CSV table of C-alpha atoms in Angstrom, one decimal:
chain,number,residue,atom,x,y,z
A,10,MET,CA,0.0,0.0,0.0
A,11,ILE,CA,1.4,3.4,-1.0
A,12,ALA,CA,1.6,5.8,2.0
A,13,PRO,CA,-0.3,9.1,1.6
A,14,HIS,CA,1.7,12.1,0.5
A,15,VAL,CA,1.7,15.5,2.3
A,16,ILE,CA,3.7,18.5,1.1
A,17,VAL,CA,4.7,21.0,3.7
A,18,ILE,CA,5.8,24.4,2.4
A,19,GLY,CA,8.1,26.2,4.8
A,20,GLY,CA,10.9,24.9,7.0
A,21,GLY,CA,10.5,27.0,10.1
A,22,PHE,CA,9.3,25.5,13.4
A,23,ALA,CA,5.7,25.3,12.3
A,24,GLY,CA,6.5,23.4,9.1
A,25,LEU,CA,9.1,21.2,10.8
A,26,THR,CA,6.7,20.3,13.6
A,27,ALA,CA,4.0,19.3,11.1
A,28,ALA,CA,6.4,17.4,9.0
A,29,VAL,CA,8.0,15.5,11.9
A,30,SER,CA,4.6,14.6,13.4
A,31,LEU,CA,3.3,13.3,10.1
A,32,ALA,CA,6.4,11.4,9.1
A,33,SER,CA,6.5,9.8,12.5
A,34,SER,CA,3.0,8.5,11.9
A,35,GLY,CA,3.8,6.8,8.6
A,36,VAL,CA,2.9,9.6,6.2
A,37,ARG,CA,5.2,10.3,3.3
A,38,VAL,CA,6.3,13.9,3.7
A,39,THR,CA,8.0,16.3,1.3
A,40,LEU,CA,9.2,19.5,3.0
A,41,LEU,CA,10.0,22.4,0.7
A,42,GLU,CA,12.1,25.4,2.0
A,43,ALA,CA,13.0,28.3,-0.3
A,44,ARG,CA,16.1,29.2,1.5
A,45,GLY,CA,19.3,27.3,1.8
A,46,GLN,CA,18.8,26.3,5.4
A,47,LEU,CA,15.9,25.4,7.7
A,48,GLY,CA,14.7,27.5,10.6
A,49,GLY,CA,12.6,30.2,9.0
A,50,ARG,CA,12.8,33.4,11.1
A,51,ALA,CA,14.6,31.6,13.9
A,52,SER,CA,17.9,30.9,12.3
A,53,SER,CA,21.7,31.1,12.8
A,54,PHE,CA,24.6,32.0,10.7
A,55,VAL,CA,28.4,31.9,11.0
A,56,ASP,CA,30.1,35.3,11.7
A,57,ARG,CA,32.8,35.6,9.1
A,58,GLU,CA,35.3,37.3,11.4
A,59,THR,CA,35.1,35.2,14.5
A,60,GLY,CA,33.8,32.0,13.1
A,61,GLU,CA,31.2,31.8,15.8
A,62,TRP,CA,27.5,30.8,15.2
A,63,VAL,CA,25.3,33.8,15.8
A,64,ASP,CA,21.5,33.6,16.2
A,65,ASN,CA,19.5,36.1,14.2
A,66,GLY,CA,17.8,36.9,17.5
A,67,GLN,CA,17.9,35.5,21.1
A,68,HIS,CA,14.9,33.2,21.6
A,69,ILE,CA,13.7,32.3,25.1
A,70,LEU,CA,11.5,29.3,25.8
A,71,MET,CA,9.4,28.8,28.9
A,72,GLY,CA,8.6,25.7,30.9
A,73,CYS,CA,5.0,25.9,29.8
A,74,TYR,CA,6.0,25.5,26.1
A,75,ARG,CA,4.5,22.0,25.8
A,76,GLU,CA,4.4,21.9,22.0
A,77,THR,CA,7.9,23.2,21.6
A,78,PHE,CA,9.4,20.7,24.0
A,79,ALA,CA,7.3,17.9,22.4
A,80,PHE,CA,8.9,18.8,19.1
A,81,LEU,CA,12.4,18.9,20.6
A,82,ARG,CA,11.8,15.5,22.2
A,83,ALA,CA,10.7,14.1,18.8
A,84,VAL,CA,14.0,15.2,17.2
A,85,GLY,CA,16.2,14.4,20.2
A,86,ALA,CA,17.1,18.0,21.0
A,87,GLU,CA,15.3,18.6,24.3
A,88,GLN,CA,18.5,18.3,26.3
A,89,ASP,CA,19.9,21.3,24.3
A,90,VAL,CA,17.7,23.8,26.2
A,91,GLY,CA,18.7,24.8,29.7
A,92,LEU,CA,15.5,25.2,31.7
A,93,GLN,CA,15.4,26.8,35.1
A,94,ARG,CA,13.7,24.9,38.0
A,95,THR,CA,11.7,28.0,38.8
A,96,LEU,CA,11.5,31.5,37.4
A,97,GLU,CA,14.6,33.6,38.4
A,98,VAL,CA,15.5,36.9,36.7
A,99,THR,CA,18.1,39.5,37.6
A,100,PHE,CA,17.1,43.0,36.7
A,101,VAL,CA,19.1,46.3,36.7
A,102,ASP,CA,16.7,49.2,36.8
A,103,PRO,CA,17.3,52.6,35.0
A,104,GLU,CA,19.0,53.9,38.2
A,105,GLY,CA,21.5,51.0,38.2
A,106,ARG,CA,19.9,49.1,41.1
A,107,PHE,CA,20.2,45.3,41.1
A,108,SER,CA,17.4,43.0,42.1
A,109,VAL,CA,16.4,39.4,41.6
A,110,LEU,CA,12.9,38.2,41.0
A,111,ARG,CA,12.9,34.6,42.3
A,112,CYS,CA,9.7,32.5,42.4
A,113,PRO,CA,9.3,29.8,45.0
A,114,ALA,CA,8.4,26.3,43.9
A,115,TRP,CA,4.7,26.7,44.8
A,116,ARG,CA,1.6,25.8,42.9
A,117,PRO,CA,0.6,28.5,40.3
A,118,PRO,CA,-0.4,31.2,40.6
A,119,LEU,CA,1.0,31.4,44.1
A,120,ASN,CA,4.5,30.9,42.8
A,121,LEU,CA,4.4,34.1,40.6
A,122,VAL,CA,2.5,36.2,43.2
A,123,GLY,CA,4.9,35.0,45.9
A,124,GLY,CA,7.9,35.8,43.9
A,125,VAL,CA,6.6,39.3,43.2
A,126,LEU,CA,5.8,39.9,46.9
A,127,GLY,CA,9.4,39.0,47.9
A,128,TRP,CA,11.0,41.0,45.1
A,129,ARG,CA,13.0,44.0,46.2
A,130,GLY,CA,13.0,45.6,42.7
A,131,VAL,CA,9.9,47.5,43.4
A,132,GLY,CA,8.2,49.1,46.4
A,133,TRP,CA,5.8,47.4,48.7
A,134,ARG,CA,2.7,49.2,47.2
A,135,ALA,CA,3.7,47.9,43.8
A,136,ARG,CA,4.2,44.4,45.1
A,137,LEU,CA,0.9,44.3,46.9
A,138,SER,CA,-0.9,45.3,43.7
A,139,ALA,CA,0.1,41.9,42.2
A,140,LEU,CA,-2.4,40.3,44.6
A,141,ARG,CA,-5.2,41.7,42.5
A,142,LEU,CA,-4.1,39.6,39.6
A,143,GLY,CA,-4.4,36.3,41.6
A,144,PRO,CA,-8.0,35.6,40.7
A,145,VAL,CA,-7.5,36.6,37.1
A,146,LEU,CA,-4.5,34.3,36.8
A,147,ARG,CA,-6.5,31.4,38.2
A,148,ARG,CA,-9.1,32.0,35.5
A,149,ALA,CA,-6.6,32.4,32.8
A,150,ARG,CA,-5.0,29.1,33.8
A,151,GLY,CA,-8.2,27.3,33.3
A,152,GLU,CA,-8.8,28.5,29.8
A,153,ARG,CA,-7.7,26.6,26.7
A,154,GLY,CA,-7.3,28.8,23.7
A,155,LEU,CA,-8.5,32.4,23.6
A,156,PRO,CA,-9.3,34.1,26.9
A,157,PRO,CA,-13.0,34.9,27.3
A,158,ASP,CA,-14.1,38.5,26.7
A,159,GLY,CA,-14.5,38.9,30.5
A,160,LEU,CA,-10.7,38.5,30.8
A,161,ALA,CA,-9.6,40.5,27.8
A,162,PRO,CA,-12.3,42.3,25.8
A,163,PRO,CA,-11.7,42.8,22.1
A,164,GLY,CA,-9.7,46.0,21.4
A,165,GLU,CA,-8.3,46.3,24.9
A,166,THR,CA,-4.5,46.9,25.1
A,167,VAL,CA,-2.2,45.4,27.6
A,168,ALA,CA,-1.6,48.8,29.3
A,169,ARG,CA,-5.4,49.3,29.7
A,170,TRP,CA,-5.8,45.7,30.9
A,171,LEU,CA,-3.1,46.2,33.6
A,172,ALA,CA,-4.6,49.5,34.7
A,173,ARG,CA,-8.1,47.9,34.9
A,174,HIS,CA,-6.7,45.3,37.2
A,175,GLY,CA,-5.1,47.8,39.5
A,176,GLN,CA,-1.4,47.1,38.7
A,177,HIS,CA,0.9,49.7,40.2
A,178,ALA,CA,2.8,51.8,37.7
A,179,GLU,CA,6.2,50.8,39.1
A,180,LEU,CA,5.3,47.1,38.8
A,181,CYS,CA,4.1,47.7,35.2
A,182,SER,CA,7.3,49.4,34.2
A,183,MET,CA,9.6,46.9,35.9
A,184,LEU,CA,7.8,43.6,35.2
A,185,TRP,CA,4.6,43.5,33.3
A,186,GLU,CA,5.5,45.8,30.4
A,187,PRO,CA,8.9,44.2,29.8
A,188,LEU,CA,7.2,40.8,29.9
A,189,ALA,CA,4.6,41.9,27.4
A,190,LEU,CA,7.2,43.4,25.2
A,191,ALA,CA,9.3,40.3,25.2
A,192,ALA,CA,6.4,37.9,24.7
A,193,LEU,CA,4.4,40.0,22.2
A,194,ASN,CA,7.1,42.0,20.5
A,195,GLU,CA,5.0,45.0,20.8
A,196,SER,CA,4.7,47.7,23.5
A,197,ALA,CA,2.0,47.4,26.2
A,198,ALA,CA,0.4,50.6,24.9
A,199,ILE,CA,-0.2,49.1,21.5
A,200,ALA,CA,-0.5,45.3,21.9
A,201,ALA,CA,-3.8,43.6,22.3
A,202,ALA,CA,-4.4,42.2,25.8
A,203,SER,CA,-5.9,38.9,24.7
A,204,PRO,CA,-2.6,37.1,23.7
A,205,PHE,CA,-0.9,38.6,26.8
A,206,VAL,CA,-3.5,37.0,29.0
A,207,ARG,CA,-3.1,33.8,27.1
A,208,VAL,CA,0.7,33.9,27.9
A,209,LEU,CA,0.0,34.4,31.6
A,210,GLY,CA,-2.5,31.5,31.4
A,211,GLN,CA,0.2,29.3,29.9
A,212,MET,CA,2.6,30.2,32.6
A,213,MET,CA,0.1,29.1,35.2
A,214,GLU,CA,-0.6,25.8,33.4
A,215,GLY,CA,2.9,24.3,33.5
A,216,GLY,CA,3.2,23.6,37.3
A,217,THR,CA,6.0,25.0,39.3
A,218,GLN,CA,8.2,25.1,36.2
A,219,GLY,CA,5.6,26.7,33.9
A,220,ALA,CA,7.0,30.2,34.3
A,221,ALA,CA,10.7,29.1,34.3
A,222,LEU,CA,12.8,30.3,31.4
A,223,GLY,CA,14.7,28.1,29.0
A,224,ILE,CA,17.6,29.3,26.9
A,225,PRO,CA,18.9,27.1,24.0
A,226,ALA,CA,22.4,25.9,25.0
A,227,LYS,CA,23.3,25.6,21.3
A,228,PRO,CA,22.8,27.8,18.3
A,229,LEU,CA,19.3,27.7,17.0
A,230,VAL,CA,20.4,25.7,14.0
A,231,ALA,CA,21.2,22.8,16.3
A,232,LEU,CA,17.6,22.7,17.6
A,233,TYR,CA,16.0,22.1,14.2
A,234,GLY,CA,19.0,20.8,12.2
A,235,VAL,CA,18.3,17.2,13.3
A,236,ALA,CA,14.7,17.4,12.2
A,237,SER,CA,15.6,16.8,8.6
A,238,ARG,CA,17.3,13.6,9.6
A,239,VAL,CA,14.2,12.5,11.5
A,240,ILE,CA,12.0,13.2,8.4
A,241,ASP,CA,14.5,11.4,6.1
A,242,ALA,CA,14.7,8.4,8.3
A,243,ALA,CA,10.9,8.1,8.3
A,244,GLY,CA,10.9,8.0,4.5
A,245,GLY,CA,10.3,11.7,3.9
A,246,HIS,CA,12.3,14.2,1.9
A,247,VAL,CA,13.6,17.7,2.9
A,248,ARG,CA,14.4,20.0,0.0
A,249,THR,CA,16.1,23.3,0.5
A,250,HIS,CA,16.6,26.0,-2.2
A,251,SER,CA,13.1,25.0,-3.4
A,252,LEU,CA,10.7,27.8,-4.2
A,253,ALA,CA,7.1,26.5,-4.2
A,254,ARG,CA,3.8,27.8,-5.5
A,255,VAL,CA,0.5,26.1,-5.0
A,256,ARG,CA,-1.5,25.6,-8.1
A,257,LEU,CA,-5.3,25.8,-7.6
A,258,ALA,CA,-8.5,25.2,-9.5
A,259,GLY,CA,-11.3,26.7,-7.5
A,260,ASP,CA,-11.7,24.9,-4.3
A,261,ARG,CA,-9.1,22.2,-5.0
A,262,VAL,CA,-5.4,21.9,-5.2
A,263,ILE,CA,-3.9,20.7,-8.5
A,264,GLY,CA,-0.4,20.4,-7.2
A,265,VAL,CA,2.7,22.3,-6.1
A,266,ASP,CA,5.1,23.9,-8.6
A,267,VAL,CA,8.7,23.6,-7.4
A,268,ARG,CA,11.7,25.6,-8.7
A,269,ASP,CA,15.1,24.8,-7.4
A,270,ASP,CA,18.7,26.0,-8.2
A,271,GLN,CA,19.0,23.4,-10.9
A,272,SER,CA,15.8,24.2,-12.8
A,273,SER,CA,15.4,27.0,-15.2
A,274,GLY,CA,11.7,27.3,-14.6
A,275,HIS,CA,8.8,25.7,-12.7
A,276,SER,CA,8.4,21.9,-13.1
A,277,SER,CA,5.1,20.1,-13.5
A,278,PRO,CA,3.0,20.3,-10.4
A,279,VAL,CA,3.9,17.8,-7.7
A,280,GLU,CA,0.8,16.1,-6.5
A,281,ALA,CA,-0.1,15.5,-2.9
A,282,ASP,CA,-3.0,14.3,-0.8
A,283,VAL,CA,-2.7,17.3,1.5
A,284,VAL,CA,-0.7,20.5,1.3
A,285,ILE,CA,0.3,22.4,4.4
A,286,VAL,CA,1.4,26.0,3.9
A,287,ALA,CA,3.7,27.0,6.7
A,288,VAL,CA,5.3,30.2,5.3
A,289,PRO,CA,5.3,33.6,7.1
A,290,TRP,CA,2.3,35.8,6.5
A,291,PHE,CA,4.3,38.2,4.3
A,292,ASP,CA,5.1,35.4,1.9
A,293,LEU,CA,1.6,34.2,1.5
A,294,PRO,CA,0.3,36.6,-1.2
A,295,ARG,CA,2.8,35.3,-3.8
A,296,LEU,CA,2.1,31.6,-3.1
A,297,PHE,CA,-1.1,30.8,-5.0
A,298,ILE,CA,-1.9,30.4,-8.7
A,299,ASP,CA,-5.5,29.7,-9.5
A,300,GLU,CA,-6.1,28.5,-13.0
A,301,MET,CA,-9.7,29.6,-12.8
A,302,ASP,CA,-8.7,33.1,-11.6
A,303,ASN,CA,-6.3,34.0,-14.5
A,304,GLY,CA,-3.4,33.1,-12.2
A,305,GLY,CA,-4.7,35.1,-9.3
A,306,PRO,CA,-5.1,33.7,-5.7
A,307,GLY,CA,-8.7,32.5,-6.3
A,308,ARG,CA,-10.4,31.5,-3.1
A,309,MET,CA,-7.2,32.4,-1.1
A,310,GLY,CA,-7.6,36.0,-2.2
A,311,ALA,CA,-9.3,37.3,1.0
A,312,LEU,CA,-6.6,35.6,3.1
A,313,CYS,CA,-3.8,37.0,1.0
A,314,ARG,CA,-5.3,40.5,1.3
A,315,ALA,CA,-5.4,40.1,5.1
A,316,ALA,CA,-1.8,39.0,5.1
A,317,SER,CA,-0.8,42.0,3.0
A,318,GLU,CA,-2.5,44.3,5.5
A,319,THR,CA,-0.9,42.7,8.5
A,320,ALA,CA,1.9,45.0,9.8
A,321,PRO,CA,5.2,43.5,11.1
A,322,SER,CA,7.0,44.2,14.3
A,323,PRO,CA,10.8,44.3,14.3
A,324,ILE,CA,13.5,43.0,16.6
A,325,VAL,CA,17.1,44.4,16.7
A,326,SER,CA,20.0,42.4,18.2
A,327,VAL,CA,23.4,43.9,18.9
A,328,ASN,CA,26.2,41.4,19.3
A,329,LEU,CA,29.4,42.6,21.1
A,330,TRP,CA,32.7,40.9,21.5
A,331,PHE,CA,34.8,42.1,24.5
A,332,ASP,CA,38.3,41.4,25.6
A,333,ARG,CA,37.0,39.8,28.8
A,334,GLY,CA,33.9,38.4,30.3
A,335,ILE,CA,31.5,41.2,31.5
A,336,LEU,CA,28.3,39.6,32.7
A,337,PRO,CA,28.1,37.8,36.0
A,338,TRP,CA,24.9,36.1,34.8
A,339,ALA,CA,23.7,34.2,31.8
A,340,PHE,CA,21.2,37.0,31.1
A,341,VAL,CA,19.9,40.2,32.7
A,342,GLY,CA,16.8,42.3,32.2
A,343,LEU,CA,17.3,46.0,31.5
A,344,PRO,CA,13.8,47.5,31.9
A,345,GLY,CA,13.2,51.0,30.8
A,346,ARG,CA,15.8,50.9,28.1
A,347,PRO,CA,15.6,50.6,24.3
A,348,LEU,CA,17.5,47.3,24.4
A,349,GLN,CA,15.7,45.4,27.2
A,350,TRP,CA,17.8,42.2,27.6
A,351,ALA,CA,21.5,41.2,27.6
A,352,PHE,CA,22.7,37.6,27.2
A,353,ASP,CA,26.2,36.2,27.8
A,354,LYS,CA,26.5,33.6,25.0
A,355,ARG,CA,29.6,32.0,26.6
A,356,ALA,CA,27.6,31.4,29.8
A,357,VAL,CA,24.7,29.9,27.7
A,358,ILE,CA,26.5,28.0,25.0
A,359,GLY,CA,30.1,27.5,26.3
A,360,GLU,CA,33.5,28.2,24.9
A,361,ASP,CA,32.3,28.0,21.3
A,362,ALA,CA,30.8,31.5,21.8
A,363,SER,CA,32.3,34.6,23.4
A,364,HIS,CA,29.8,37.5,22.5
A,365,VAL,CA,27.2,39.3,24.4
A,366,THR,CA,23.8,39.9,22.7
A,367,LEU,CA,21.5,42.8,23.6
A,368,VAL,CA,18.0,42.5,22.3
A,369,GLY,CA,15.4,45.2,21.6
A,370,SER,CA,11.8,44.0,20.9
A,371,GLY,CA,9.1,46.1,19.3
A,372,ALA,CA,12.0,48.0,17.8
A,373,HIS,CA,10.2,50.3,15.4
A,374,ASP,CA,12.5,53.2,16.1
A,375,LEU,CA,15.7,51.2,16.5
A,376,VAL,CA,15.5,49.3,13.2
A,377,ARG,CA,16.0,52.6,11.3
A,378,GLN,CA,19.1,53.6,13.1
A,379,SER,CA,22.6,53.0,11.7
A,380,ASN,CA,24.8,50.1,12.9
A,381,GLU,CA,27.2,52.6,14.5
A,382,ALA,CA,24.4,54.2,16.4
A,383,LEU,CA,23.0,50.9,17.6
A,384,ALA,CA,26.4,49.6,18.7
A,385,ALA,CA,27.0,52.8,20.6
A,386,LEU,CA,23.6,52.5,22.3
A,387,ALA,CA,24.3,48.9,23.3
A,388,LEU,CA,27.6,49.8,24.8
A,389,ASP,CA,26.2,52.8,26.6
A,390,GLU,CA,23.4,50.7,28.1
A,391,LEU,CA,25.9,48.1,29.4
A,392,ARG,CA,28.3,50.7,30.8
A,393,ASP,CA,25.4,52.4,32.5
A,394,ALA,CA,24.0,49.2,34.0
A,395,LEU,CA,27.3,47.6,34.8
A,396,PRO,CA,30.1,50.1,35.5
A,397,SER,CA,32.7,47.4,35.4
A,398,VAL,CA,32.1,47.2,31.6
A,399,ARG,CA,33.8,50.6,31.3
A,400,GLN,CA,37.1,48.8,31.8
A,401,ALA,CA,36.5,46.3,29.0
A,402,SER,CA,37.5,46.9,25.3
A,403,VAL,CA,35.1,46.1,22.4
A,404,ARG,CA,36.8,43.9,19.8
A,405,ARG,CA,33.9,43.5,17.4
A,406,THR,CA,30.3,44.6,16.9
A,407,LEU,CA,27.6,42.9,14.7
A,408,VAL,CA,24.1,44.3,14.4
A,409,VAL,CA,21.2,42.0,13.2
A,410,ARG,CA,17.9,43.5,12.1
A,411,GLU,CA,14.8,41.5,11.7
A,412,PRO,CA,12.3,44.1,10.4
A,413,ARG,CA,9.6,41.4,10.1
A,414,ALA,CA,10.5,39.3,13.1
A,415,THR,CA,6.8,38.8,14.0
A,416,PHE,CA,3.4,40.1,13.0
A,417,SER,CA,2.2,43.0,15.0
A,418,LEU,CA,-0.3,42.3,17.8
A,419,ALA,CA,-1.8,45.8,17.7
A,420,ALA,CA,-5.5,45.6,18.4
A,421,SER,CA,-6.2,47.1,14.9
A,422,GLN,CA,-4.6,44.2,13.0
A,423,PRO,CA,-6.6,41.9,10.7
A,424,ALA,CA,-8.0,38.7,12.1
A,425,ARG,CA,-5.7,35.8,12.1
A,426,PRO,CA,-6.7,32.8,10.0
A,427,PRO,CA,-7.7,29.3,11.2
A,428,THR,CA,-5.9,26.1,10.2
A,429,THR,CA,-8.4,25.2,7.5
A,430,THR,CA,-9.0,27.2,4.3
A,431,GLY,CA,-11.6,27.5,1.7
A,432,VAL,CA,-9.7,25.1,-0.5
A,433,ARG,CA,-10.1,21.4,0.1
A,434,ARG,CA,-7.0,19.7,1.5
A,435,LEU,CA,-5.1,22.9,1.9
A,436,LEU,CA,-4.1,23.8,5.4
A,437,LEU,CA,-2.2,26.6,7.2
A,438,ALA,CA,0.5,26.5,9.8
A,439,GLY,CA,2.7,29.2,11.2
A,440,ASP,CA,2.8,31.5,14.2
A,441,TRP,CA,0.3,33.8,12.4
A,442,VAL,CA,-2.4,31.1,12.5
A,443,ASP,CA,-5.0,31.9,15.2
A,444,THR,CA,-3.7,29.8,18.1
A,445,GLY,CA,-4.4,32.7,20.6
A,446,LEU,CA,-0.6,32.9,21.2
A,447,PRO,CA,1.8,35.6,20.1
A,448,GLY,CA,4.4,35.1,17.4
A,449,THR,CA,6.6,32.7,19.4
A,450,ILE,CA,8.2,29.4,18.7
A,451,GLU,CA,5.5,27.8,20.9
A,452,GLY,CA,2.8,29.4,18.7
A,453,ALA,CA,4.5,28.1,15.6
A,454,CYS,CA,4.9,24.6,17.0
A,455,LEU,CA,1.3,24.5,18.2
A,456,SER,CA,0.1,25.6,14.7
A,457,GLY,CA,2.2,22.8,13.2
A,458,ARG,CA,0.7,20.2,15.4
A,459,TRP,CA,-2.8,21.4,14.6
A,460,ALA,CA,-2.0,21.2,10.9
A,461,ALA,CA,-0.7,17.7,11.3
A,462,ASP,CA,-3.8,16.6,13.2
A,463,ALA,CA,-6.0,18.2,10.6
A,464,ALA,CA,-4.1,16.4,7.8
A,465,ARG,CA,-4.5,13.1,9.5
A,466,ARG,CA,-8.2,13.6,9.7
A,467,LEU,CA,-8.4,14.5,6.0
A,468,LEU,CA,-6.3,11.4,5.1
A,469,ALA,CA,-8.6,9.2,7.2
A,470,MET,CA,-11.6,10.4,5.2
A,471,GLY,CA,-10.0,9.2,2.0
């Protein structure tokens, strides 16, 4: 009996999760990636001067990332993430004061509330205001999917949501707003509250480790590089340098045109029982050719228009090589600054890395600045937060801009699409799919698993 064939277009975490899940259950999978390597918007490259692997942005996982860790287990890479036992974060506030937010190993939400109450980074009035979130966190923990309107009404921003729940301004500026910015890649004044509440709910669902942070102990390429071997071992096929377009005829898929480095034009459509499109939202409009729509997107037109109208939100990373170690921690939060986090890659990865990475999320202003200005900003931030850095010399700087790092979560954005489409046996995956989560690796992996489950249901129908 010939195994059913599924084509997955896009080799980021969403596409890889779908492909690995299907291949592991006996489905013949072909994964097509337009670029020369897998990973999508979570990728790595070799710095030509130092020879070190550099991530295109520092990604942080959380203990509650069930789908991400399920994917990492499936490809044998779970051990490559260093996960805290409980949440512990060192902060340096704008005045240079150090503090550590350390959560006890209590049942959620008591662990988070207890950690805030014992945190010396804010005053006692600010800490006490966290108690008002206790009942909300309990409700958020019990919800699967989107929070109900009672928790996050449509159109409400994170800032308004925090104010409505009586959160002290100092606690917002030191904790909630940096958390929202890191998780949503958009400022609390702009971002919709619903995905933020969903993130808080996730943190409450994972037991005592749910809110703990996990940092990849290897370059990102190592987390997903093994996935292609898993797919190949299961009888699938991973093709990079393969630009794909989906050929439609009304409500059905004819096949997938594939162009690679060796072909001068599109080949004949490759047929599949199911096609999963797992490309970023900004690549969607160019993907479809409907023979009944004069080569236009056909029934995918409305979705393509929504994708075109979806604004991006950028991330900027500044990598600095010093003549000595400068950070006493693996990472530190720098609230109230344009670059909000600093990571010591040697402490995280080991001797194969020697740079410090500063990250600015929701970087709409930063992304337009010059490399020289960003490098100077990063160095000024570190010297201001850690006076000992003033004695160190910078050997190299490398700025990485991701202008379309994630889709914007501003409340005015178009609605996100479901997994299914108006075309039979054509499915969607990607962090843009409406999982209720922001544009994170967890959202991507969840969407990939949903697409794989939907594909299996379609294949079972014959």
